[in-house]
Amino acid sequence: MAKYNIDDILNDLGMGDEGGSAKGKKHRIDQAEQTFSPLPSMPANQPGGAGGAPDPAVPVAKAPVPAATVGTALSDLYRPEEQEQATAPKDLGELLLSRGVLTPDRLQVAQGVIKQSPGRRLADVLVEQGVDEVGVQQAVADLAGLPFERIDLEKGLEGGFDGKLLQRLTPEFCKQKMVMPLRMEGQRAVVGATRADDVFLLDEIRLKLGVPSVKLVLVTGFDVRGALEVVGEKTEEGVDVGQLLAEVEEGDVQVEKKQNEEVDLSSDQASSSPVIKYVNHIIQMATKEGASDIHIETSDKKLKVRYRIDGELYEMLTPRASMAPAIGSRLKIMANLDISERRLPQDGRIRCVVAGRKLDLRMSTLPSTYGEKVVMRILDTKSINVELEQLGFDDNTLAIWKNQINAPHGIVLVTGPTGSGKTTTLYASLRTLDKNTMNISTVEDPVEYHLDGITQTQTHEKIGMTFAMALRALLRQDPDVILVGEIRDHETAHIAVQAALTGHLVLSTLHTNDAPSSVTRLVNIGLEPFLVGAALNAVLAQRLIRRLCANCKAQEQPRPEMAEFLEMQGLPSDQIWVAKGCDRCRKTGYAGRVGLYELLAVDDQLRDVIARNPNVSEFRRLCIERGMETLRADGIKKVGKGQTTVEEVLRVTESSH
């Protein structure tokens, strides 16, 4: 049996001493893809030649770039039939001498430095002493079995390196590790690095980029520093805002002609300038990450782009503050707003296509100290097309809810704060109704999603088209079911009650913390308690809670105080589900959301209680005694099923208790 020498293996992997032995042919990154061709040494009078520093202004011919991936190194290290010839260079110094990049005197000096400072790399010492870095890195790449490339600094973000990947890695990380993301090859990211022996760097880069694999190529430190300088020039002082705005206005004529016209973010017209590309990147990245909102916030020194993912805000991009006017103007143009008005808030809507998906972006601008803050709500038809069974109802609550929305008349309310999924629940409920035999109409502000077979009306308060006015008009349209976007005032509430009492089913929303307090809210709006009791059928309070990541969730033994809490809630106290965190969930431990529900079904006894205008606390206690399951109780059930954690339930339901 062949014996393996650990020093030979380390050298083959590029982890041994630069000046040591390098037996074996080379580090085989991927034998199926790896190809080699001799790299000619460059004359001294040429860029990158011996004795001269590379000139970024002069194009440099790229060496052949073999495809290489990390993966099968260990399986391919030992092949007796492919033993290296004795005449081949065995280390970096010998290889550089053979190529004329290095003189024996310089090599001797460099070796003396390494003896005085153990642990230093020969390549680093040689570059510090003025040896041609291109030649040194070419030799290091050959010994490690890696491709060598030059970064095209003239192309910069337009082809020299990848700006999107750079944003994910961050310039700070690239400066610290001396790496630069170059491009994507399918699902694999190609990253240039100055070192070939950092075995942990690939995993770190892969995790930061969120890609399946990374292909490493060797580059020079000169090119990495130059690329970072290019980024700085394009994001700081070098940006001419006036010029960028001119480009945006020119693109507006081609991209957006009408407010309702869709903008394809993958088209050439929509990507005709740096600012337009950057705005498209912001939207595309938000869609990829599954964000519900995009926040673009200005400050003194930087422009912060945050995404709301699963109900939490995450800072994703940090362009310079000088880009704020250009980005804001581009978004205003897409939303058909006034780009010259920066003193007043504005609201608009952007319809676009991202990766074949039609999106509506509801945009709002707000003047602030350092400019305008922009918030965009992403309305994705894909996310709204869900069934009631997918929302998180338990079987009993779902059965009661289906009975309520199929009632012939009455008011059914869905309550909760903004972003709690009320619209999704109502739309899913409407889709269960028979649209062929029923006349279903809605009044919304605005119409967020379009439903087939349903008449949808949008309010326009500036011209007098309020909820109340639209509701009066709908009552003359022979409706069976009416959805009112929100009951905000006495007039709307009064008409909704009259509609419910005259044989119509009215669905609507309120902003209350729990189901019982909705009764008090209607009375405070101005309705008589006996009318509320007569018309109200059911109230559904809901929240959205983060779901445990299926890839990394785990069970562990709870702390004593947590075990006591679990026992009080009727759950097993020996094990508890916890959020661990992995690449798929951005290290949060949560992926996706599920609903918590508190359903109050009004019966005859409760109608009598409501007619007497009860105290909120007393009414809530009575509802619980009669079998109403609270939001927290529903959350505890989901903890027992391994859908979420106790901490998450307590965080979301704190305001309702």
XYZ file of C-alpha atoms in Angstrom:
657
model
C 0.000 0.000 0.000
C 1.260 3.434 -0.904
C 2.271 5.647 1.992
C 1.197 9.267 2.182
C 3.490 11.991 3.461
C 1.650 14.753 5.341
C 4.127 17.415 4.148
C 3.526 16.421 0.541
C -0.235 16.646 1.029
C -0.024 20.071 2.651
C 2.201 21.390 -0.104
C -0.101 19.984 -2.742
C -2.984 21.835 -1.070
C -0.977 25.073 -1.073
C -0.832 25.111 2.759
C 2.862 24.377 3.183
C 5.812 26.740 3.440
C 6.273 28.784 0.279
C 9.930 28.007 0.286
C 9.559 24.337 1.081
C 9.216 21.257 -1.032
C 6.213 20.885 -3.324
C 6.234 17.257 -4.331
C 3.441 15.933 -6.420
C 2.356 17.479 -9.621
C 0.055 20.249 -8.346
C -2.975 20.940 -6.208
C -5.852 19.521 -8.231
C -8.813 21.752 -7.490
C -11.145 19.890 -9.827
C -9.566 17.302 -12.101
C -12.541 17.262 -14.434
C -12.283 20.980 -15.123
C -8.604 21.784 -14.547
C -6.490 22.585 -17.591
C -3.081 24.195 -17.748
C -1.146 26.081 -20.339
C 2.298 27.618 -19.936
C 2.268 31.256 -18.858
C 5.005 33.197 -20.655
C 7.094 35.605 -18.623
C 6.624 39.205 -19.637
C 9.465 41.446 -20.818
C 10.838 43.947 -18.358
C 9.695 46.905 -20.456
C 6.089 45.714 -20.578
C 3.379 46.235 -17.968
C 3.703 43.516 -15.382
C 7.231 42.610 -16.532
C 10.196 42.071 -14.283
C 11.540 45.153 -12.609
C 8.518 47.381 -13.328
C 5.245 48.140 -11.588
C 2.025 47.347 -13.421
C 0.414 50.295 -15.163
C -3.394 50.203 -14.817
C -3.784 52.570 -17.764
C -2.212 50.093 -20.188
C -4.304 47.027 -21.111
C -2.682 43.841 -19.959
C -3.157 40.629 -21.834
C -4.851 38.121 -19.609
C -3.252 34.795 -19.020
C -5.354 31.761 -19.935
C -7.898 31.237 -17.201
C -8.448 27.597 -16.413
C -11.727 26.689 -14.795
C -11.221 25.559 -11.258
C -13.402 24.686 -8.337
C -12.664 23.490 -4.843
C -14.063 20.071 -4.195
C -12.092 17.019 -5.129
C -8.609 17.945 -3.913
C -8.184 15.154 -1.418
C -9.457 12.439 -3.752
C -6.954 13.386 -6.449
C -3.793 14.063 -4.496
C -1.924 10.797 -5.108
C -1.539 9.408 -8.607
C 1.628 7.303 -9.035
C 1.297 7.297 -12.812
C 1.566 11.079 -12.910
C 4.742 11.707 -10.892
C 6.307 15.090 -11.540
C 9.546 15.218 -13.478
C 12.675 15.966 -11.459
C 13.500 18.969 -13.615
C 10.305 20.872 -12.736
C 10.588 23.717 -10.183
C 9.897 22.555 -6.659
C 9.128 25.855 -4.890
C 8.196 29.459 -5.521
C 11.754 30.786 -5.481
C 12.986 28.217 -7.973
C 10.007 28.833 -10.280
C 10.539 32.603 -10.236
C 14.241 32.132 -10.979
C 13.449 29.889 -13.928
C 11.032 32.495 -15.357
C 13.453 35.393 -14.927
C 11.111 37.237 -12.587
C 13.573 37.011 -9.719
C 17.386 37.228 -9.426
C 19.376 34.964 -7.060
C 20.518 37.983 -5.034
C 16.950 39.139 -4.394
C 15.910 35.617 -3.477
C 18.745 35.390 -0.968
C 17.761 38.698 0.601
C 14.110 37.643 0.844
C 15.050 34.331 2.455
C 17.108 36.245 5.008
C 14.057 38.345 5.896
C 11.952 35.204 6.363
C 14.578 33.705 8.701
C 14.447 36.831 10.835
C 10.613 36.926 10.746
C 9.352 33.333 10.781
C 5.853 32.798 9.426
C 6.013 35.393 6.649
C 5.201 34.313 3.095
C 7.909 34.486 0.467
C 5.464 36.029 -2.000
C 4.633 38.903 0.364
C 8.295 39.616 1.080
C 9.183 39.654 -2.607
C 6.374 42.070 -3.472
C 7.441 44.368 -0.629
C 10.976 44.364 -2.054
C 9.716 45.543 -5.431
C 9.600 42.271 -7.367
C 6.955 42.274 -10.092
C 3.698 41.293 -8.358
C 2.129 39.960 -11.536
C 4.954 37.524 -12.072
C 4.947 36.474 -8.411
C 1.191 35.827 -8.345
C 1.335 33.919 -11.636
C 3.912 31.603 -10.109
C 1.943 31.200 -6.867
C -1.150 30.356 -8.918
C 0.707 27.730 -10.946
C 2.128 26.051 -7.858
C -1.326 26.006 -6.208
C -3.074 24.809 -9.373
C -5.268 27.919 -9.502
C -6.085 30.301 -12.362
C -4.547 33.776 -12.419
C -6.418 36.855 -13.650
C -5.978 40.586 -13.937
C -8.913 42.781 -12.884
C -9.935 45.166 -15.655
C -9.980 48.437 -13.721
C -11.020 50.428 -16.798
C -14.325 48.533 -16.996
C -14.789 48.724 -13.232
C -18.364 47.907 -12.206
C -19.320 47.522 -15.868
C -17.474 44.227 -16.292
C -14.241 44.370 -14.330
C -15.848 43.065 -11.135
C -19.334 42.455 -9.750
C -20.902 45.318 -7.820
C -23.827 43.254 -6.504
C -21.540 40.643 -4.999
C -19.312 43.408 -3.639
C -22.272 44.879 -1.765
C -22.886 41.515 -0.114
C -19.261 41.009 0.874
C -18.896 44.729 1.760
C -15.818 46.761 0.758
C -14.558 46.552 4.343
C -14.405 42.755 4.194
C -12.715 42.816 0.781
C -10.108 45.295 2.033
C -9.408 43.201 5.118
C -9.141 39.863 3.289
C -7.748 41.314 0.027
C -10.392 39.683 -2.136
C -12.661 40.935 -4.905
C -15.786 39.256 -6.349
C -15.421 39.156 -10.126
C -18.518 37.533 -11.627
C -21.085 34.756 -11.468
C -20.666 31.589 -13.521
C -24.065 29.947 -13.257
C -24.646 29.320 -9.560
C -20.953 29.712 -8.725
C -19.290 32.964 -7.691
C -15.808 33.686 -9.054
C -13.747 35.546 -6.449
C -10.231 36.925 -6.868
C -7.889 36.543 -3.878
C -4.258 37.408 -3.231
C -3.571 34.249 -1.215
C -3.980 30.618 -2.173
C -3.421 29.042 1.244
C -6.352 30.417 3.257
C -8.487 27.277 3.386
C -11.211 28.886 5.532
C -11.673 31.929 3.326
C -13.760 30.114 0.703
C -16.362 29.006 3.241
C -16.560 32.470 4.734
C -17.079 34.048 1.307
C -19.666 31.442 0.316
C -21.694 32.100 3.468
C -21.581 35.869 2.993
C -22.584 35.652 -0.669
C -25.215 32.983 -0.116
C -24.112 30.909 -3.121
C -23.681 27.123 -3.414
C -19.985 27.277 -4.363
C -17.090 29.666 -4.919
C -14.365 29.458 -7.538
C -11.084 31.001 -6.387
C -8.686 32.733 -8.773
C -5.434 34.483 -7.901
C -5.181 38.237 -8.448
C -2.704 40.916 -7.464
C -3.040 43.133 -4.432
C -2.556 46.087 -6.774
C -5.736 45.150 -8.662
C -7.777 44.614 -5.474
C -6.769 48.009 -4.090
C -7.453 49.610 -7.454
C -10.936 48.063 -7.621
C -11.743 49.346 -4.131
C -10.604 52.806 -5.191
C -12.904 52.582 -8.215
C -15.808 51.751 -5.921
C -14.936 54.702 -3.745
C -14.823 57.020 -6.757
C -18.176 55.818 -8.030
C -19.946 56.033 -4.673
C -18.374 59.142 -3.199
C -16.794 62.250 -4.656
C -16.700 60.975 -8.205
C -20.498 60.908 -8.571
C -21.849 63.832 -10.547
C -25.436 63.978 -9.334
C -26.499 66.350 -12.080
C -25.185 64.032 -14.747
C -26.848 61.016 -13.172
C -30.178 62.819 -12.971
C -29.880 63.715 -16.644
C -29.412 60.053 -17.412
C -32.464 59.194 -15.328
C -34.644 61.692 -17.141
C -33.503 60.354 -20.478
C -34.361 56.816 -19.422
C -37.760 57.918 -18.161
C -38.972 58.753 -21.635
C -38.232 55.206 -22.771
C -39.243 53.258 -19.698
C -42.268 54.893 -18.177
C -44.877 56.673 -20.267
C -48.033 55.963 -18.322
C -48.628 55.383 -14.648
C -50.178 51.965 -15.232
C -47.488 50.814 -17.630
C -45.341 47.953 -16.370
C -41.576 48.422 -16.157
C -39.496 45.355 -16.969
C -36.408 45.636 -14.774
C -34.527 43.159 -16.931
C -34.863 45.220 -20.120
C -32.056 47.207 -21.678
C -34.076 50.394 -21.489
C -34.476 50.105 -17.740
C -30.751 49.510 -17.281
C -29.277 52.343 -19.293
C -27.465 54.204 -16.493
C -25.677 53.471 -13.200
C -28.439 54.947 -11.041
C -31.174 53.056 -12.892
C -29.196 49.850 -12.512
C -28.699 50.472 -8.815
C -32.404 51.135 -8.229
C -33.242 47.980 -10.159
C -30.749 46.099 -8.008
C -32.439 47.363 -4.835
C -35.842 46.102 -6.032
C -34.530 42.818 -7.415
C -32.613 42.049 -4.213
C -35.698 42.807 -2.095
C -37.752 40.412 -4.203
C -35.093 37.706 -3.935
C -34.889 38.062 -0.153
C -38.680 37.904 0.222
C -38.976 41.401 1.691
C -42.354 43.025 2.278
C -41.049 46.605 2.492
C -38.042 48.610 1.302
C -36.777 51.496 3.453
C -34.351 54.026 1.929
C -33.203 56.350 4.698
C -30.820 59.272 4.441
C -28.292 60.378 7.016
C -25.318 62.700 7.193
C -22.687 60.244 5.948
C -24.453 57.385 4.220
C -27.631 56.189 2.597
C -29.137 53.193 4.365
C -31.269 50.618 2.532
C -33.204 48.284 4.829
C -35.548 45.396 3.987
C -38.407 44.173 6.165
C -38.157 40.396 6.074
C -40.535 38.276 8.160
C -41.578 41.398 10.044
C -38.036 42.476 11.016
C -35.888 45.188 9.419
C -32.417 44.217 8.126
C -29.818 46.634 6.780
C -28.745 45.251 3.396
C -27.092 48.063 1.390
C -25.156 51.169 2.393
C -24.516 53.475 -0.563
C -23.062 56.925 0.079
C -25.308 59.814 1.028
C -24.403 61.641 -2.186
C -26.447 59.087 -4.157
C -29.696 59.902 -2.312
C -30.975 62.648 -4.669
C -30.356 60.513 -7.756
C -31.966 57.377 -6.300
C -34.941 59.346 -4.970
C -35.492 61.062 -8.316
C -35.342 57.772 -10.202
C -37.975 56.232 -7.911
C -40.191 59.322 -8.255
C -39.998 59.075 -12.027
C -40.973 55.401 -11.916
C -43.917 56.281 -9.618
C -44.947 59.273 -11.760
C -44.304 61.773 -8.959
C -42.947 65.326 -9.006
C -39.139 65.100 -8.824
C -38.821 68.839 -8.148
C -40.926 68.701 -4.983
C -38.833 67.692 -1.969
C -40.631 69.663 0.756
C -43.934 67.769 0.828
C -44.764 64.069 1.259
C -45.797 62.229 -1.893
C -47.470 58.881 -2.568
C -47.263 56.866 -5.735
C -47.270 53.419 -7.237
C -44.780 51.517 -9.373
C -45.801 48.545 -11.491
C -42.849 46.462 -12.590
C -41.735 43.005 -13.650
C -38.930 41.295 -11.720
C -37.713 37.914 -12.942
C -41.017 37.365 -14.715
C -43.090 38.232 -11.629
C -45.481 41.200 -11.711
C -45.080 43.443 -8.683
C -46.834 46.541 -7.404
C -44.730 48.865 -5.266
C -46.705 51.296 -3.104
C -44.302 54.163 -2.590
C -44.284 56.946 0.001
C -41.778 59.803 0.367
C -41.261 61.898 3.493
C -38.975 64.956 3.877
C -36.340 64.566 6.592
C -33.317 66.463 7.921
C -30.859 65.021 5.375
C -33.214 64.522 2.455
C -36.228 62.412 1.627
C -37.000 59.060 3.181
C -38.581 56.562 0.795
C -40.613 53.536 1.871
C -42.015 51.049 -0.632
C -44.517 48.310 0.208
C -44.050 45.305 -2.103
C -47.381 43.882 -3.240
C -46.698 40.481 -4.765
C -49.650 38.587 -6.228
C -47.746 35.377 -5.573
C -47.825 35.969 -1.815
C -51.546 36.790 -1.722
C -52.712 33.685 -3.593
C -52.863 31.427 -0.552
C -55.677 29.307 0.815
C -57.237 29.659 4.240
C -55.793 26.276 5.209
C -52.259 27.627 4.648
C -52.558 30.623 6.992
C -52.117 28.798 10.318
C -55.704 28.282 11.545
C -56.255 25.278 13.781
C -59.060 22.989 12.671
C -61.680 24.219 15.139
C -61.050 27.932 14.521
C -61.028 27.395 10.751
C -64.370 25.606 10.814
C -65.986 28.424 12.822
C -64.459 31.088 10.566
C -65.757 29.400 7.395
C -69.258 29.350 8.892
C -69.023 33.074 9.658
C -67.937 34.146 6.172
C -70.714 32.043 4.646
C -73.415 33.689 6.745
C -76.202 35.384 4.764
C -75.857 38.734 6.579
C -74.057 40.536 9.381
C -70.663 42.137 9.979
C -67.475 40.100 10.196
C -64.372 42.019 11.299
C -60.633 41.250 11.085
C -58.494 43.292 13.481
C -54.810 43.774 14.072
C -51.996 46.284 13.561
C -50.610 47.269 10.171
C -48.781 44.401 8.510
C -50.510 41.646 10.484
C -51.980 39.937 7.409
C -55.573 41.224 7.555
C -55.827 41.758 3.794
C -54.422 38.302 3.082
C -57.001 36.688 5.367
C -59.907 38.614 3.831
C -58.822 37.912 0.253
C -58.376 34.220 1.034
C -61.873 34.246 2.569
C -63.413 35.874 -0.510
C -61.862 33.247 -2.775
C -63.771 30.532 -0.905
C -67.116 32.102 -1.853
C -69.026 31.153 -4.998
C -68.394 34.092 -7.327
C -70.668 32.619 -10.015
C -73.826 32.797 -7.913
C -72.967 35.800 -5.718
C -72.354 39.492 -6.376
C -69.179 40.346 -4.435
C -67.857 43.914 -4.321
C -65.041 45.648 -2.438
C -64.163 49.224 -1.470
C -60.440 49.645 -0.752
C -57.827 52.333 -0.237
C -55.901 51.427 -2.251
C -56.795 48.287 -4.200
C -53.720 46.241 -3.335
C -54.453 43.046 -5.259
C -56.804 42.268 -8.100
C -59.271 39.385 -7.683
C -61.014 37.693 -10.602
C -64.788 37.764 -10.602
C -65.011 40.481 -7.952
C -65.836 44.174 -8.449
C -63.158 46.278 -6.748
C -63.550 50.028 -6.176
C -60.841 52.399 -4.991
C -61.569 55.444 -2.877
C -60.428 58.956 -3.847
C -60.946 61.298 -0.924
C -59.679 64.341 -2.866
C -62.705 64.141 -5.164
C -65.132 63.037 -2.465
C -65.045 59.297 -3.184
C -64.879 58.195 0.452
C -65.609 54.782 1.977
C -69.066 55.987 2.968
C -69.911 57.319 -0.487
C -68.641 54.168 -2.226
C -70.528 51.965 0.229
C -73.786 53.834 -0.459
C -73.262 53.329 -4.181
C -72.527 49.630 -3.750
C -75.783 49.104 -1.862
C -77.611 50.120 -5.046
C -75.666 47.462 -7.014
C -77.589 44.494 -5.542
C -74.606 43.084 -3.616
C -74.483 39.853 -1.660
C -71.084 40.367 -0.026
C -69.318 43.696 0.539
C -65.723 44.107 1.666
C -64.897 47.498 3.159
C -61.141 48.091 3.398
C -61.350 49.741 6.805
C -64.004 51.205 9.090
C -62.482 54.569 10.026
C -65.339 56.895 10.887
C -68.915 57.015 12.121
C -70.472 57.434 8.676
C -68.780 54.341 7.240
C -69.556 52.300 10.357
C -73.217 53.388 10.307
C -73.704 52.452 6.643
C -71.947 49.104 7.213
C -74.310 48.314 10.111
C -77.364 49.273 8.051
C -76.127 47.074 5.203
C -75.635 44.154 7.586
C -79.115 44.583 9.078
C -80.741 44.700 5.622
C -79.496 41.325 4.462
C -75.884 41.852 3.313
C -72.682 40.259 4.542
C -70.113 42.945 5.289
C -66.418 42.144 5.758
C -64.093 44.826 7.066
C -61.040 45.604 9.221
C -60.311 47.546 12.387
C -57.103 48.535 14.125
C -57.481 47.059 17.620
C -55.227 44.903 19.791
C -57.680 42.054 20.367
C -61.133 40.841 19.413
C -63.221 41.991 22.423
C -61.898 45.569 22.243
C -63.361 45.876 18.713
C -66.815 46.159 20.257
C -65.718 49.105 22.386
C -64.033 50.672 19.354
C -67.268 50.601 17.328
C -69.154 52.186 20.217
C -66.490 54.883 20.562
C -66.788 55.642 16.840
C -70.391 56.578 17.514
C -72.535 53.484 16.985
C -75.277 52.593 19.437
C -74.346 49.475 21.483
C -77.613 47.713 20.598
C -76.884 48.205 16.881
C -73.375 46.768 17.306
C -74.791 43.756 19.146
C -77.471 43.187 16.507
C -75.202 43.491 13.467
C -71.877 41.973 14.619
C -71.360 38.277 13.802
C -67.685 37.680 14.561
C -64.352 39.377 15.181
C -61.024 37.791 14.235
C -57.893 39.284 15.812
C -54.612 38.166 14.301
C -50.842 38.575 14.331
C -48.021 37.244 12.207
C -45.329 35.346 14.044
C -41.996 34.130 12.712
C -41.837 30.433 11.913
C -38.854 28.318 12.974
C -36.463 27.513 10.148
C -37.101 23.900 9.173
C -33.446 23.456 8.251
C -31.870 24.337 11.590
C -34.521 24.196 14.345
C -33.613 21.928 17.218
C -34.758 20.799 20.638
C -32.882 21.300 23.871
C -33.501 21.144 27.589
C -35.137 24.363 28.835
C -33.965 26.491 31.727
C -35.747 25.877 35.085
C -37.881 29.020 34.820
C -38.811 28.158 31.207
C -39.652 24.589 32.214
C -41.968 25.967 34.900
C -43.659 28.242 32.345
C -44.156 25.324 29.934
C -45.753 23.239 32.691
C -48.156 26.086 33.471
C -49.143 26.161 29.789
C -49.694 22.418 29.648
C -46.652 21.668 27.457
C -43.882 19.092 28.007
C -41.103 20.677 30.065
C -38.244 18.304 29.265
C -37.574 19.609 25.732
C -38.180 22.918 23.959
C -37.800 24.045 20.361
C -35.169 26.735 19.820
C -33.921 28.841 16.903
C -30.352 27.927 15.983
C -29.651 29.846 12.758
C -28.144 28.753 9.435
C -27.340 30.076 5.957
C -30.900 29.621 4.713
C -32.409 31.845 7.414
C -29.634 34.505 7.553
C -28.528 33.160 10.971
C -31.827 34.233 12.556
C -33.299 30.763 13.136
C -36.598 31.826 11.526
C -37.868 31.507 7.958
C -41.361 32.580 6.963
C -44.318 33.504 9.142
C -47.507 31.914 10.401
C -50.664 33.503 11.794
C -51.912 33.667 15.383
C -55.686 33.951 15.664
C -58.227 34.998 18.291
C -61.781 34.385 17.066
C -64.797 35.844 18.878
C -68.087 34.450 17.594
C -71.023 36.526 18.839
C -74.024 34.506 20.055
C -77.339 35.670 21.530
C -76.022 35.903 25.095
C -73.071 38.050 23.995
C -75.425 40.258 21.965
C -77.319 41.056 25.141
C -74.059 41.858 26.937
C -72.878 44.114 24.084
C -76.191 45.992 24.103
C -75.425 47.019 27.702
C -72.057 48.546 26.631
C -69.825 46.480 28.925
C -66.376 47.340 30.239
C -63.593 46.007 27.972
C -61.890 43.959 30.707
C -65.131 42.411 31.885
C -66.232 41.658 28.328
C -62.884 40.027 27.535
C -63.066 37.868 30.650
C -66.573 36.773 29.719
C -65.478 35.871 26.173
C -62.624 33.713 27.499
C -64.999 31.995 29.925
C -67.270 31.165 26.989
C -64.447 29.440 25.105
C -62.615 32.146 23.153
C -58.975 31.165 22.580
C -56.594 34.106 22.973
C -53.705 35.022 20.693
C -51.197 33.858 23.280
C -52.991 30.547 23.779
C -52.913 29.937 20.035
C -49.222 30.813 20.014
C -48.474 28.349 22.837
C -50.168 25.632 20.788
C -47.858 26.417 17.872
C -44.865 26.239 20.234
C -45.921 22.722 21.177
C -46.103 21.789 17.476
C -42.564 23.061 16.874
C -43.705 25.896 14.593
C -42.226 28.750 16.664
C -40.586 29.603 19.989
C -41.877 30.828 23.338
C -39.815 34.017 23.015
C -41.421 34.831 19.697
C -44.937 34.260 21.035
C -44.338 36.495 24.036
C -42.828 39.210 21.841
C -45.744 39.322 19.428
C -48.580 38.979 21.947
C -47.245 41.314 24.623
C -49.311 44.280 23.439
C -52.535 42.284 23.566
C -52.212 41.359 27.250
